[in-house]
Amino acid sequence: MRIGMIGDIVGKIGRQQVGYYLRQAREDYSLDFIMANGENASHGFGLSVACMQELQEMGIDVFTGGNHIWDKKDILPFLALENSNVLRPHNYPQGVIGSGIYRGNIKNESFAILNLMGHFGMPQCDNAFLCAKKTIESLHQEGIINIVLDFHAEATSEKRAMFMMLKGQVSVICGTHTHVGTDDLEIFKGTFGVSDIGMCGARESVIGMEEKESIERFLTGLPNRLSVPERNGIPSIFQMIVCEIIRGKCIEGFKLKAIDKGLLQKTLVAEFEK
């Protein structure tokens, strides 16, 4: 099975980038399934039902989340659906609405998408590492060995530690949340890892938000309202990871990237280590 993973989609410009490139990526690389982190898709904060449906029409099958998945209240009933395709981090405390696991089937092979959230600089939640071990053990007991993890975390050290702990046990671990794509693509013991996929959104910005407001925060230390650039012609970026998985092991992984509606290019390929 070949799965495409899109990082944080930030606002309208991010959705436009997905609309511009995703069909081509699906056709050119024979993608069977596409997941995306959608928690910033609606004006930079949350995922509304309207934006979810717009992105579904573009070809996204499952949406992962993070600390902003709760920002648009109309999405909450979708979180509560059985085997919902809209996830929230699985390590939120017991009793919180929704789930961080999606189970599916591709070409008669079962697979699971798992969504977890880190701890450094993030809202309070249960231990992501203990939750990962318990959840993956449970999925293995169900007979599911094709497992893709979106680890929504601030610190690269957390993401790297999760990769080292789970290598050989899951197929893919992709980091999200920091919106800045990293070049540490790797396949180790059949597990693909990257610290951050990167975002789809405004390139001339501060992680997808207007630069003026972000700079003001750092100059004054005062909170203010951040917004997604919406002016015409602003430079944009699209970033995506593609992984080929066979019997639970990733055998190929690479990054697709495009800037300012230029060519969609394979820019980085995972180094393979047995």
PDB file of N, CA and C in Angstrom, residues 189-238:
ATOM      1  N   LYS A 189      14.849  -0.346  10.491  1.00  0.00           N
ATOM      2  CA  LYS A 189      14.134  -1.562  10.896  1.00  0.00           C
ATOM      3  C   LYS A 189      12.707  -1.592  10.344  1.00  0.00           C
ATOM      4  N   GLY A 190      12.547  -1.076   9.127  1.00  0.00           N
ATOM      5  CA  GLY A 190      11.239  -1.107   8.468  1.00  0.00           C
ATOM      6  C   GLY A 190      10.308   0.005   8.877  1.00  0.00           C
ATOM      7  N   THR A 191      10.780   0.951   9.688  1.00  0.00           N
ATOM      8  CA  THR A 191       9.958   2.079  10.114  1.00  0.00           C
ATOM      9  C   THR A 191      10.484   3.369   9.483  1.00  0.00           C
ATOM     10  N   PHE A 192       9.595   4.086   8.793  1.00  0.00           N
ATOM     11  CA  PHE A 192       9.944   5.394   8.244  1.00  0.00           C
ATOM     12  C   PHE A 192       9.736   6.452   9.320  1.00  0.00           C
ATOM     13  N   GLY A 193      10.651   7.428   9.393  1.00  0.00           N
ATOM     14  CA  GLY A 193      10.491   8.523  10.332  1.00  0.00           C
ATOM     15  C   GLY A 193      10.930   9.850   9.762  1.00  0.00           C
ATOM     16  N   VAL A 194      10.253  10.922  10.169  1.00  0.00           N
ATOM     17  CA  VAL A 194      10.660  12.287   9.867  1.00  0.00           C
ATOM     18  C   VAL A 194      10.143  13.166  11.010  1.00  0.00           C
ATOM     19  N   SER A 195      10.983  14.105  11.460  1.00  0.00           N
ATOM     20  CA  SER A 195      10.601  14.926  12.612  1.00  0.00           C
ATOM     21  C   SER A 195       9.427  15.843  12.313  1.00  0.00           C
ATOM     22  N   ASP A 196       9.356  16.401  11.117  1.00  0.00           N
ATOM     23  CA  ASP A 196       8.189  17.206  10.744  1.00  0.00           C
ATOM     24  C   ASP A 196       8.003  17.197   9.236  1.00  0.00           C
ATOM     25  N   ILE A 197       6.790  16.914   8.819  1.00  0.00           N
ATOM     26  CA  ILE A 197       6.461  16.895   7.384  1.00  0.00           C
ATOM     27  C   ILE A 197       6.597  18.284   6.790  1.00  0.00           C
ATOM     28  N   GLY A 198       6.222  19.299   7.562  1.00  0.00           N
ATOM     29  CA  GLY A 198       6.129  20.656   7.029  1.00  0.00           C
ATOM     30  C   GLY A 198       4.680  20.999   6.750  1.00  0.00           C
ATOM     31  N   MET A 199       4.427  22.227   6.362  1.00  0.00           N
ATOM     32  CA  MET A 199       3.044  22.700   6.214  1.00  0.00           C
ATOM     33  C   MET A 199       2.667  22.912   4.754  1.00  0.00           C
ATOM     34  N   CYS A 200       1.375  23.115   4.556  1.00  0.00           N
ATOM     35  CA  CYS A 200       0.836  23.663   3.315  1.00  0.00           C
ATOM     36  C   CYS A 200       0.242  25.014   3.685  1.00  0.00           C
ATOM     37  N   GLY A 201       0.782  26.078   3.114  1.00  0.00           N
ATOM     38  CA  GLY A 201       0.302  27.400   3.491  1.00  0.00           C
ATOM     39  C   GLY A 201       1.158  28.505   2.920  1.00  0.00           C
ATOM     40  N   ALA A 202       1.138  29.646   3.605  1.00  0.00           N
ATOM     41  CA  ALA A 202       1.879  30.825   3.160  1.00  0.00           C
ATOM     42  C   ALA A 202       3.351  30.681   3.529  1.00  0.00           C
ATOM     43  N   ARG A 203       4.209  30.721   2.537  1.00  0.00           N
ATOM     44  CA  ARG A 203       5.649  30.583   2.786  1.00  0.00           C
ATOM     45  C   ARG A 203       6.237  31.871   3.360  1.00  0.00           C
ATOM     46  N   GLU A 204       5.766  33.014   2.902  1.00  0.00           N
ATOM     47  CA  GLU A 204       6.235  34.307   3.419  1.00  0.00           C
ATOM     48  C   GLU A 204       5.409  34.650   4.657  1.00  0.00           C
ATOM     49  N   SER A 205       5.738  33.980   5.765  1.00  0.00           N
ATOM     50  CA  SER A 205       4.930  34.073   6.973  1.00  0.00           C
ATOM     51  C   SER A 205       5.749  33.553   8.143  1.00  0.00           C
ATOM     52  N   VAL A 206       5.146  33.487   9.302  1.00  0.00           N
ATOM     53  CA  VAL A 206       5.724  32.813  10.458  1.00  0.00           C
ATOM     54  C   VAL A 206       4.856  31.595  10.736  1.00  0.00           C
ATOM     55  N   ILE A 207       5.336  30.435  10.332  1.00  0.00           N
ATOM     56  CA  ILE A 207       4.619  29.148  10.362  1.00  0.00           C
ATOM     57  C   ILE A 207       3.169  29.285   9.879  1.00  0.00           C
ATOM     58  N   GLY A 208       2.987  30.024   8.798  1.00  0.00           N
ATOM     59  CA  GLY A 208       1.683  30.149   8.169  1.00  0.00           C
ATOM     60  C   GLY A 208       0.863  31.335   8.607  1.00  0.00           C
ATOM     61  N   MET A 209       1.346  32.103   9.587  1.00  0.00           N
ATOM     62  CA  MET A 209       0.618  33.254  10.110  1.00  0.00           C
ATOM     63  C   MET A 209       1.275  34.562   9.662  1.00  0.00           C
ATOM     64  N   GLU A 210       0.501  35.649   9.697  1.00  0.00           N
ATOM     65  CA  GLU A 210       1.016  36.957   9.327  1.00  0.00           C
ATOM     66  C   GLU A 210       2.272  37.286  10.134  1.00  0.00           C
ATOM     67  N   GLU A 211       3.312  37.737   9.471  1.00  0.00           N
ATOM     68  CA  GLU A 211       4.586  37.980  10.137  1.00  0.00           C
ATOM     69  C   GLU A 211       4.517  39.143  11.129  1.00  0.00           C
ATOM     70  N   LYS A 212       3.779  40.191  10.816  1.00  0.00           N
ATOM     71  CA  LYS A 212       3.727  41.377  11.673  1.00  0.00           C
ATOM     72  C   LYS A 212       3.229  41.035  13.066  1.00  0.00           C
ATOM     73  N   GLU A 213       2.146  40.274  13.124  1.00  0.00           N
ATOM     74  CA  GLU A 213       1.552  39.928  14.415  1.00  0.00           C
ATOM     75  C   GLU A 213       2.476  39.024  15.218  1.00  0.00           C
ATOM     76  N   SER A 214       3.120  38.086  14.543  1.00  0.00           N
ATOM     77  CA  SER A 214       4.027  37.161  15.226  1.00  0.00           C
ATOM     78  C   SER A 214       5.244  37.899  15.777  1.00  0.00           C
ATOM     79  N   ILE A 215       5.821  38.792  14.968  1.00  0.00           N
ATOM     80  CA  ILE A 215       6.984  39.561  15.418  1.00  0.00           C
ATOM     81  C   ILE A 215       6.620  40.440  16.615  1.00  0.00           C
ATOM     82  N   GLU A 216       5.423  41.034  16.580  1.00  0.00           N
ATOM     83  CA  GLU A 216       4.975  41.875  17.688  1.00  0.00           C
ATOM     84  C   GLU A 216       4.921  41.090  19.003  1.00  0.00           C
ATOM     85  N   ARG A 217       4.516  39.837  18.926  1.00  0.00           N
ATOM     86  CA  ARG A 217       4.481  38.989  20.125  1.00  0.00           C
ATOM     87  C   ARG A 217       5.872  38.866  20.727  1.00  0.00           C
ATOM     88  N   PHE A 218       6.866  38.636  19.865  1.00  0.00           N
ATOM     89  CA  PHE A 218       8.222  38.448  20.358  1.00  0.00           C
ATOM     90  C   PHE A 218       8.842  39.761  20.851  1.00  0.00           C
ATOM     91  N   LEU A 219       8.465  40.885  20.254  1.00  0.00           N
ATOM     92  CA  LEU A 219       8.995  42.172  20.683  1.00  0.00           C
ATOM     93  C   LEU A 219       8.422  42.624  22.021  1.00  0.00           C
ATOM     94  N   THR A 220       7.141  42.354  22.251  1.00  0.00           N
ATOM     95  CA  THR A 220       6.456  42.894  23.435  1.00  0.00           C
ATOM     96  C   THR A 220       6.181  41.871  24.526  1.00  0.00           C
ATOM     97  N   GLY A 221       6.128  40.586  24.162  1.00  0.00           N
ATOM     98  CA  GLY A 221       5.748  39.571  25.131  1.00  0.00           C
ATOM     99  C   GLY A 221       4.268  39.549  25.423  1.00  0.00           C
ATOM    100  N   LEU A 222       3.490  40.326  24.682  1.00  0.00           N
ATOM    101  CA  LEU A 222       2.046  40.422  24.908  1.00  0.00           C
ATOM    102  C   LEU A 222       1.287  39.539  23.920  1.00  0.00           C
ATOM    103  N   PRO A 223       0.171  38.950  24.377  1.00  0.00           N
ATOM    104  CA  PRO A 223      -0.639  38.135  23.459  1.00  0.00           C
ATOM    105  C   PRO A 223      -1.371  39.024  22.458  1.00  0.00           C
ATOM    106  N   ASN A 224      -1.552  38.509  21.269  1.00  0.00           N
ATOM    107  CA  ASN A 224      -2.372  39.188  20.270  1.00  0.00           C
ATOM    108  C   ASN A 224      -3.001  38.135  19.374  1.00  0.00           C
ATOM    109  N   ARG A 225      -3.875  38.570  18.512  1.00  0.00           N
ATOM    110  CA  ARG A 225      -4.589  37.642  17.639  1.00  0.00           C
ATOM    111  C   ARG A 225      -3.786  37.393  16.366  1.00  0.00           C
ATOM    112  N   LEU A 226      -3.462  36.135  16.120  1.00  0.00           N
ATOM    113  CA  LEU A 226      -2.754  35.769  14.900  1.00  0.00           C
ATOM    114  C   LEU A 226      -3.753  35.517  13.780  1.00  0.00           C
ATOM    115  N   SER A 227      -3.331  35.772  12.552  1.00  0.00           N
ATOM    116  CA  SER A 227      -4.217  35.545  11.407  1.00  0.00           C
ATOM    117  C   SER A 227      -3.422  35.001  10.241  1.00  0.00           C
ATOM    118  N   VAL A 228      -4.113  34.287   9.371  1.00  0.00           N
ATOM    119  CA  VAL A 228      -3.498  33.704   8.179  1.00  0.00           C
ATOM    120  C   VAL A 228      -3.486  34.739   7.062  1.00  0.00           C
ATOM    121  N   PRO A 229      -2.389  34.934   6.356  1.00  0.00           N
ATOM    122  CA  PRO A 229      -2.361  35.877   5.227  1.00  0.00           C
ATOM    123  C   PRO A 229      -3.390  35.477   4.171  1.00  0.00           C
ATOM    124  N   GLU A 230      -4.123  36.452   3.688  1.00  0.00           N
ATOM    125  CA  GLU A 230      -5.134  36.167   2.670  1.00  0.00           C
ATOM    126  C   GLU A 230      -4.981  37.043   1.437  1.00  0.00           C
ATOM    127  N   ARG A 231      -3.946  37.867   1.390  1.00  0.00           N
ATOM    128  CA  ARG A 231      -3.760  38.730   0.235  1.00  0.00           C
ATOM    129  C   ARG A 231      -3.339  37.904  -0.987  1.00  0.00           C
ATOM    130  N   ASN A 232      -3.720  38.375  -2.144  1.00  0.00           N
ATOM    131  CA  ASN A 232      -3.431  37.668  -3.387  1.00  0.00           C
ATOM    132  C   ASN A 232      -1.932  37.680  -3.687  1.00  0.00           C
ATOM    133  N   GLY A 233      -1.440  36.586  -4.233  1.00  0.00           N
ATOM    134  CA  GLY A 233      -0.074  36.527  -4.710  1.00  0.00           C
ATOM    135  C   GLY A 233       0.977  36.240  -3.668  1.00  0.00           C
ATOM    136  N   ILE A 234       0.581  35.943  -2.432  1.00  0.00           N
ATOM    137  CA  ILE A 234       1.585  35.663  -1.415  1.00  0.00           C
ATOM    138  C   ILE A 234       2.279  34.335  -1.725  1.00  0.00           C
ATOM    139  N   PRO A 235       3.596  34.251  -1.581  1.00  0.00           N
ATOM    140  CA  PRO A 235       4.305  32.989  -1.843  1.00  0.00           C
ATOM    141  C   PRO A 235       3.756  31.846  -1.001  1.00  0.00           C
ATOM    142  N   SER A 236       3.696  30.662  -1.588  1.00  0.00           N
ATOM    143  CA  SER A 236       3.051  29.524  -0.936  1.00  0.00           C
ATOM    144  C   SER A 236       3.936  28.288  -1.012  1.00  0.00           C
ATOM    145  N   ILE A 237       3.568  27.289  -0.213  1.00  0.00           N
ATOM    146  CA  ILE A 237       4.336  26.047  -0.182  1.00  0.00           C
ATOM    147  C   ILE A 237       3.403  24.862   0.040  1.00  0.00           C
ATOM    148  N   PHE A 238       3.752  23.735  -0.589  1.00  0.00           N
ATOM    149  CA  PHE A 238       3.043  22.458  -0.415  1.00  0.00           C
ATOM    150  C   PHE A 238       4.081  21.410  -0.049  1.00  0.00           C
TER     151      PHE A 238
END
